[in-house]
Tab-separated table of C-alpha atoms in Angstrom:
chain	number	residue	atom	x	y	z
A	93	UNK	CA	3.942	32.672	-19.713
A	94	UNK	CA	2.684	29.376	-18.298
A	95	UNK	CA	0.137	27.464	-20.347
A	96	UNK	CA	-3.145	27.584	-18.428
A	97	UNK	CA	-3.709	23.946	-19.275
A	98	UNK	CA	-0.389	22.774	-17.812
A	99	UNK	CA	-0.609	21.477	-14.224
A	100	UNK	CA	1.301	23.553	-11.690
A	101	UNK	CA	4.561	22.023	-10.504
A	102	UNK	CA	4.273	20.935	-6.880
A	103	UNK	CA	7.286	22.218	-4.933
A	104	UNK	CA	9.215	19.556	-3.038
A	105	UNK	CA	11.586	19.786	-0.085
A	106	UNK	CA	15.072	18.309	0.010
A	107	UNK	CA	15.408	15.265	2.250
A	108	UNK	CA	17.802	15.694	5.179
A	109	UNK	CA	21.177	14.045	4.787
A	110	UNK	CA	22.550	14.380	8.331
A	111	UNK	CA	22.322	10.638	9.041
A	112	UNK	CA	24.634	7.645	8.688
A	113	UNK	CA	22.612	4.377	8.681
A	114	UNK	CA	19.663	3.477	6.495
A	115	UNK	CA	17.600	0.337	5.953
A	116	UNK	CA	15.380	-0.423	2.957
A	117	UNK	CA	12.444	-2.768	3.633
A	118	UNK	CA	10.408	-3.718	0.543
A	119	UNK	CA	8.369	-6.704	-0.685
A	120	UNK	CA	10.185	-7.748	-3.873
A	121	UNK	CA	13.451	-7.612	-5.799
A	122	UNK	CA	13.275	-4.602	-8.198
A	123	UNK	CA	11.033	-2.528	-5.866
A	124	UNK	CA	13.945	-0.361	-4.738
A	125	UNK	CA	15.253	0.012	-8.281
A	126	UNK	CA	12.123	1.667	-9.635
A	127	UNK	CA	13.181	5.122	-8.486
A	128	UNK	CA	14.857	4.887	-5.108
A	129	UNK	CA	18.082	3.125	-6.103
A	130	UNK	CA	19.610	6.260	-7.616
A	131	UNK	CA	19.041	8.022	-4.281
A	132	UNK	CA	20.655	5.080	-2.492
A	133	UNK	CA	23.679	5.501	-4.780
A	134	UNK	CA	23.832	9.180	-3.838
A	135	UNK	CA	23.803	8.357	-0.130
A	136	UNK	CA	26.287	5.500	-0.216
A	137	UNK	CA	28.526	7.831	-2.205
A	138	UNK	CA	28.430	10.170	0.789
A	139	UNK	CA	29.708	7.344	2.994
A	140	UNK	CA	26.374	6.308	4.475
A	141	UNK	CA	25.666	2.623	5.178
A	142	UNK	CA	22.435	1.267	3.727
A	143	UNK	CA	21.198	-2.331	3.977
A	144	UNK	CA	18.397	-4.083	2.092
A	145	UNK	CA	15.840	-6.542	3.440
A	146	UNK	CA	13.393	-8.073	0.962
A	147	UNK	CA	10.251	-9.619	2.423
A	148	UNK	CA	9.935	-12.080	-0.482
A	149	UNK	CA	12.269	-13.341	-3.197
A	150	UNK	CA	9.958	-12.285	-6.016
A	151	UNK	CA	9.499	-15.885	-7.071
A	152	UNK	CA	6.032	-15.286	-8.559
A	153	UNK	CA	7.206	-12.410	-10.729
A	154	UNK	CA	8.203	-14.218	-13.936
A	155	UNK	CA	5.290	-15.908	-15.686
A	156	UNK	CA	7.470	-18.172	-17.842
A	157	UNK	CA	9.578	-19.462	-14.955
A	158	UNK	CA	8.435	-21.643	-12.029
A	159	UNK	CA	8.887	-20.079	-8.577
A	160	UNK	CA	11.511	-22.608	-7.458
A	161	UNK	CA	13.745	-21.374	-10.297
A	162	UNK	CA	12.757	-17.719	-10.288
A	163	UNK	CA	13.315	-17.120	-6.567
A	164	UNK	CA	17.053	-17.923	-6.414
A	165	UNK	CA	17.656	-16.150	-9.718
A	166	UNK	CA	15.920	-12.996	-8.561
A	167	UNK	CA	17.840	-13.046	-5.293
A	168	UNK	CA	21.090	-13.118	-7.267
A	169	UNK	CA	19.899	-10.259	-9.460
A	170	UNK	CA	18.976	-8.222	-6.385
A	171	UNK	CA	22.410	-8.750	-4.832
A	172	UNK	CA	24.082	-7.544	-8.023
A	173	UNK	CA	21.702	-4.601	-8.229
A	174	UNK	CA	22.531	-3.654	-4.652
A	175	UNK	CA	26.268	-3.942	-5.306
A	176	UNK	CA	25.983	-1.449	-8.158
A	177	UNK	CA	24.632	1.246	-5.807
A	178	UNK	CA	27.057	0.500	-2.978
A	179	UNK	CA	24.916	-1.750	-0.779
A	180	UNK	CA	26.760	-4.757	0.658
A	181	UNK	CA	24.162	-6.395	2.913
A	182	UNK	CA	21.046	-7.926	1.328
A	183	UNK	CA	18.729	-10.389	3.077
A	184	UNK	CA	15.475	-12.137	2.217
A	185	UNK	CA	12.772	-12.932	4.767
A	186	UNK	CA	11.143	-15.766	2.815
A	187	UNK	CA	7.517	-14.644	2.685
A	188	UNK	CA	5.468	-15.925	-0.297
A	189	UNK	CA	5.529	-13.516	-3.220
A	190	UNK	CA	2.059	-12.236	-4.071
A	191	UNK	CA	0.530	-13.519	-0.831
A	192	UNK	CA	2.120	-11.331	1.838
A	193	UNK	CA	-0.342	-10.459	4.571
A	194	UNK	CA	-0.244	-7.636	7.068
A	195	UNK	CA	-0.210	-9.072	10.565
A	196	UNK	CA	1.737	-9.790	13.713
A	197	UNK	CA	4.205	-12.287	12.165
A	198	UNK	CA	5.260	-9.745	9.546
A	199	UNK	CA	5.483	-6.919	12.072
A	200	UNK	CA	7.620	-9.106	14.344
A	201	UNK	CA	10.010	-10.119	11.574
A	202	UNK	CA	10.400	-6.546	10.360
A	203	UNK	CA	10.909	-5.354	13.922
A	204	UNK	CA	13.646	-7.968	14.305
A	205	UNK	CA	15.447	-6.621	11.228
A	206	UNK	CA	15.148	-3.039	12.474
A	207	UNK	CA	16.544	-3.939	15.884
A	208	UNK	CA	19.476	-5.748	14.288
A	209	UNK	CA	20.411	-2.967	11.872
A	210	UNK	CA	19.497	-0.013	14.128
A	211	UNK	CA	18.893	2.446	11.282
A	212	UNK	CA	18.226	6.153	11.545
A	213	UNK	CA	16.233	6.184	8.296
A	214	UNK	CA	13.978	3.404	6.986
A	215	UNK	CA	13.062	3.339	3.296
A	216	UNK	CA	10.115	1.515	1.755
A	217	UNK	CA	7.912	1.859	-1.306
A	218	UNK	CA	4.564	3.525	-1.825
A	219	UNK	CA	1.883	1.862	0.255
A	220	UNK	CA	-1.026	4.120	-0.681
A	221	UNK	CA	-3.922	2.547	-2.581
A	222	UNK	CA	-2.808	3.970	-5.924
A	223	UNK	CA	0.059	5.655	-7.723
A	224	UNK	CA	-1.532	9.059	-8.135
A	225	UNK	CA	-5.083	7.814	-8.617
A	226	UNK	CA	-4.407	6.168	-11.993
A	227	UNK	CA	-2.584	2.904	-11.358
A	228	UNK	CA	-3.716	0.652	-8.533
A	229	UNK	CA	-1.034	-0.429	-6.090
A	230	UNK	CA	-0.220	-4.081	-5.403
A	231	UNK	CA	-1.411	-5.895	-2.292
A	232	UNK	CA	2.139	-6.847	-1.258
A	233	UNK	CA	3.280	-3.216	-1.428
A	234	UNK	CA	0.397	-2.046	0.734
A	235	UNK	CA	0.767	-4.827	3.316
A	236	UNK	CA	4.525	-4.434	3.685
A	237	UNK	CA	4.527	-0.648	3.829
A	238	UNK	CA	1.884	-0.562	6.543
A	239	UNK	CA	3.694	-3.269	8.480
A	240	UNK	CA	6.994	-1.370	8.207
A	241	UNK	CA	5.338	1.734	9.643
A	242	UNK	CA	4.091	-0.230	12.645
A	243	UNK	CA	7.269	-2.298	12.997
A	244	UNK	CA	9.315	0.865	13.506
A	245	UNK	CA	7.252	1.599	16.603
A	246	UNK	CA	7.303	-2.063	17.637
A	247	UNK	CA	11.097	-2.077	17.429
A	248	UNK	CA	11.244	0.589	20.096
A	249	UNK	CA	8.801	-1.025	22.527
A	250	UNK	CA	10.362	-3.476	24.953
A	251	UNK	CA	7.035	-5.118	25.730
A	252	UNK	CA	5.972	-5.828	22.142
A	253	UNK	CA	7.420	-9.064	20.708
A	254	UNK	CA	9.225	-9.965	23.927
A	255	UNK	CA	10.773	-12.971	22.201
A	256	UNK	CA	13.129	-10.552	20.490
A	257	UNK	CA	14.634	-9.766	23.879
A	258	UNK	CA	15.358	-13.472	24.306
A	259	UNK	CA	17.273	-13.256	21.012
A	260	UNK	CA	19.424	-10.514	22.491
A	261	UNK	CA	17.777	-7.743	20.467
A	262	UNK	CA	17.252	-4.680	22.626
A	263	UNK	CA	14.663	-2.070	21.618
A	264	UNK	CA	15.703	0.529	19.059
A	265	UNK	CA	14.081	3.961	19.180
A	266	UNK	CA	16.570	5.606	16.866
A	267	UNK	CA	14.516	5.624	13.651
A	268	UNK	CA	13.948	9.260	12.768
A	269	UNK	CA	11.714	8.770	9.758
A	270	UNK	CA	10.203	6.368	7.256
A	271	UNK	CA	10.613	7.440	3.629
A	272	UNK	CA	8.147	5.906	1.149
A	273	UNK	CA	9.383	6.159	-2.433
A	274	UNK	CA	7.076	7.074	-5.321
A	275	UNK	CA	4.111	7.890	-3.085
A	276	UNK	CA	1.415	10.122	-4.584
A	277	UNK	CA	1.534	12.018	-1.283
A	278	UNK	CA	5.260	12.775	-1.590
A	279	UNK	CA	6.411	16.139	-0.289
A	280	UNK	CA	10.167	15.531	-0.358
A	281	UNK	CA	12.740	14.374	-2.880
A	282	UNK	CA	16.417	13.630	-3.407
A	283	UNK	CA	18.506	15.113	-6.195
A	284	UNK	CA	19.724	12.171	-8.305
A	285	UNK	CA	21.153	14.131	-11.212
A	286	UNK	CA	24.643	12.748	-10.611
A	287	UNK	CA	23.610	9.176	-9.770
A	288	UNK	CA	20.725	8.633	-12.178
A	289	UNK	CA	22.733	6.451	-14.570
A	290	UNK	CA	23.842	4.246	-11.674
A	291	UNK	CA	20.217	3.812	-10.669
A	292	UNK	CA	19.293	2.762	-14.204
A	293	UNK	CA	22.157	0.271	-14.239
A	294	UNK	CA	20.899	-1.212	-10.987
A	295	UNK	CA	17.442	-1.723	-12.504
A	296	UNK	CA	18.911	-3.287	-15.652
A	297	UNK	CA	20.635	-5.834	-13.383
A	298	UNK	CA	17.193	-7.475	-13.011
A	299	UNK	CA	17.672	-8.998	-16.446
A	300	UNK	CA	15.464	-12.068	-16.123
A	301	UNK	CA	12.634	-10.096	-14.561
A	302	UNK	CA	12.755	-7.361	-17.205
A	303	UNK	CA	12.898	-9.939	-19.993
A	304	UNK	CA	9.819	-11.563	-18.526
A	305	UNK	CA	7.861	-8.322	-18.914
A	306	UNK	CA	7.921	-8.774	-22.687
A	307	UNK	CA	8.943	-6.655	-25.644
A	308	UNK	CA	6.168	-4.127	-25.050
A	309	UNK	CA	7.532	-3.153	-21.611
A	310	UNK	CA	8.978	0.377	-21.424
A	311	UNK	CA	12.729	0.819	-21.578
A	312	UNK	CA	14.018	1.071	-17.980
A	313	UNK	CA	16.083	4.181	-18.650
A	314	UNK	CA	13.302	6.027	-20.443
A	315	UNK	CA	10.755	5.055	-17.803
A	316	UNK	CA	12.923	6.233	-14.906
A	317	UNK	CA	13.997	9.420	-16.676
A	318	UNK	CA	10.426	10.509	-17.348
A	319	UNK	CA	9.531	10.296	-13.661
A	320	UNK	CA	12.841	11.767	-12.508
A	321	UNK	CA	12.553	14.826	-14.754
A	322	UNK	CA	9.042	15.574	-13.555
A	323	UNK	CA	10.131	15.242	-9.926
A	324	UNK	CA	13.216	17.334	-10.581
A	325	UNK	CA	11.027	20.244	-11.610
A	326	UNK	CA	9.499	20.247	-8.158
A	327	UNK	CA	12.878	20.119	-6.440
A	328	UNK	CA	14.571	22.645	-8.702
A	329	UNK	CA	17.109	20.275	-10.260
A	330	UNK	CA	17.440	18.169	-13.397
A	331	UNK	CA	16.541	14.749	-11.982
A	332	UNK	CA	15.066	13.730	-8.630
A	333	UNK	CA	13.165	10.926	-6.949
A	334	UNK	CA	10.300	11.551	-4.544
A	335	UNK	CA	9.431	10.285	-1.077
A	336	UNK	CA	6.573	10.624	1.387
A	337	UNK	CA	8.015	11.273	4.849
A	338	UNK	CA	6.624	9.860	8.096
A	339	UNK	CA	8.470	11.200	11.142
A	340	UNK	CA	8.826	9.592	14.571
C-alpha cells in the first residue's frame, strides 16, 4: 500500500538514442557535471560524439580566488572532467561569469558553434525560473538556456547572422531537439545506472571549485545519488537523470 502522504512518482519517458552527434552548451564549468555528465558517459560509451562549449570560464565562481587565476584553473578542471566521460572537444566562449546577458551577440556566438559542430542533439541546463519552485535559478543559466533555444533556430536560418556565411558556416537545420537537464518540467530521462560513478568522478574533477564551496557543502556523490534515485523511480530503473525536451 502506498502512503497517502507520499507524492506520486511522475512517470518519465526514455530519451531516444538513435543519434550520433551531440553538443552541450552551458554557462559555466561544472554545470554539465551536476547530473548530465553521467548521461554523457552513457552516450559516448555507445560511440556517440559529444562536444562541450562553455559560455564563460567560471572565473567568478571561487570566492577565495581572483578571476584571473580561477578562470584558467576552472578551464583545466573542465577539460579533465570532460575527458573522464569521453568528451574530447571543449571550448570556452569568453563571456563574463555572472554577467551573461541574453541578446543578439550571445545568440550569434552560439549559432556559430552550432553551425560548426552540426549536432543532432543539443544539451543545456535548466533555464526555468526555479528548480522545482524551491531554489531560484541563476541569471546566467536562464540567459544561456533561452539563447541556446533561439540560437538553434538561428543556426538554420540563412538570413539571420549573415556574417556567419562570410565565415564559411552554412546553415544547419539538423538539430532534432534541445534537452535541458534538471528542469522542473522534465518529462524524459536517461538511465545512468551503469555510468553513475563515472559522472560522480567527472564532478569531483572540479576540485578547486568544490573546495571553494566550503566544508558544509554536500558530498558530490551523495548529492547526485539522491537526485538520480528519485529520477530513476520515474523511469523504472535504479538511477537516472532528467531532461526537459524541446523538439524542432
